[in-house]
C-alpha positions as a printed Julia matrix, in Angstrom:
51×3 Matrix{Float64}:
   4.94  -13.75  -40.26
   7.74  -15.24  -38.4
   7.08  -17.3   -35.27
   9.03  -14.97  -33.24
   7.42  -11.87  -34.79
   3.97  -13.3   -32.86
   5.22  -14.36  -29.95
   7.23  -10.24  -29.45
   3.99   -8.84  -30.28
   1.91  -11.04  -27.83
   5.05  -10.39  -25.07
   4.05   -6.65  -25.73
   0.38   -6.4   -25.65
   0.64   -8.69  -22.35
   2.54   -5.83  -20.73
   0.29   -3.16  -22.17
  -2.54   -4.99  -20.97
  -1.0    -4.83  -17.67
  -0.05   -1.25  -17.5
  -3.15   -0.34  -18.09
  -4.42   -2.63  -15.59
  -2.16   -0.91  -12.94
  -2.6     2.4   -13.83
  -6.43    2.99  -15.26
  -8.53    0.25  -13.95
  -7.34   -0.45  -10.5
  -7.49    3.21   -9.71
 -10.86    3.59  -11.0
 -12.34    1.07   -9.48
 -10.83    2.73   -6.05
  -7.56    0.69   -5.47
  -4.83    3.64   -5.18
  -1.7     1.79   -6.94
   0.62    4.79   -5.69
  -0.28    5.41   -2.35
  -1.31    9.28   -1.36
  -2.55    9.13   -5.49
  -6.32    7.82   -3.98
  -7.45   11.33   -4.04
  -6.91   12.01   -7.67
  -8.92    9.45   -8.79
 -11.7     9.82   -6.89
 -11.43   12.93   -5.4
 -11.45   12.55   -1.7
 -14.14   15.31   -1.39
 -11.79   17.09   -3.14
 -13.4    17.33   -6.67
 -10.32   14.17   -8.33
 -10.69   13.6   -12.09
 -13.67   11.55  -11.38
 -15.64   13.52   -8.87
């Protein structure tokens, strides 16, 4: 492997890492990253994906 072959691929698991941060932890663990989106993840006493 080329040097700069690594270095792309570590660039783009960095910013999957990251999405995924944003978009799946956070809001499970009850930080709304969209706000009004708070509800869908944890339902609001609405019934969200997670109850």
């Amino acid at each position: 492997m080329e040097k700069n072959t690594i270095i792309i691929i570590s660039v783009v698991a960095v910013i999957i890492f990251v999405v995924l941060l944003l978009f799946v932890i956070l809001p499970l663990a009850g930080f709304p990253v969209i706000p009004g989106t708070e509800d869908l993840y944890n339902g609001g006493g609405n019934g969200g994906i997670f109850g």
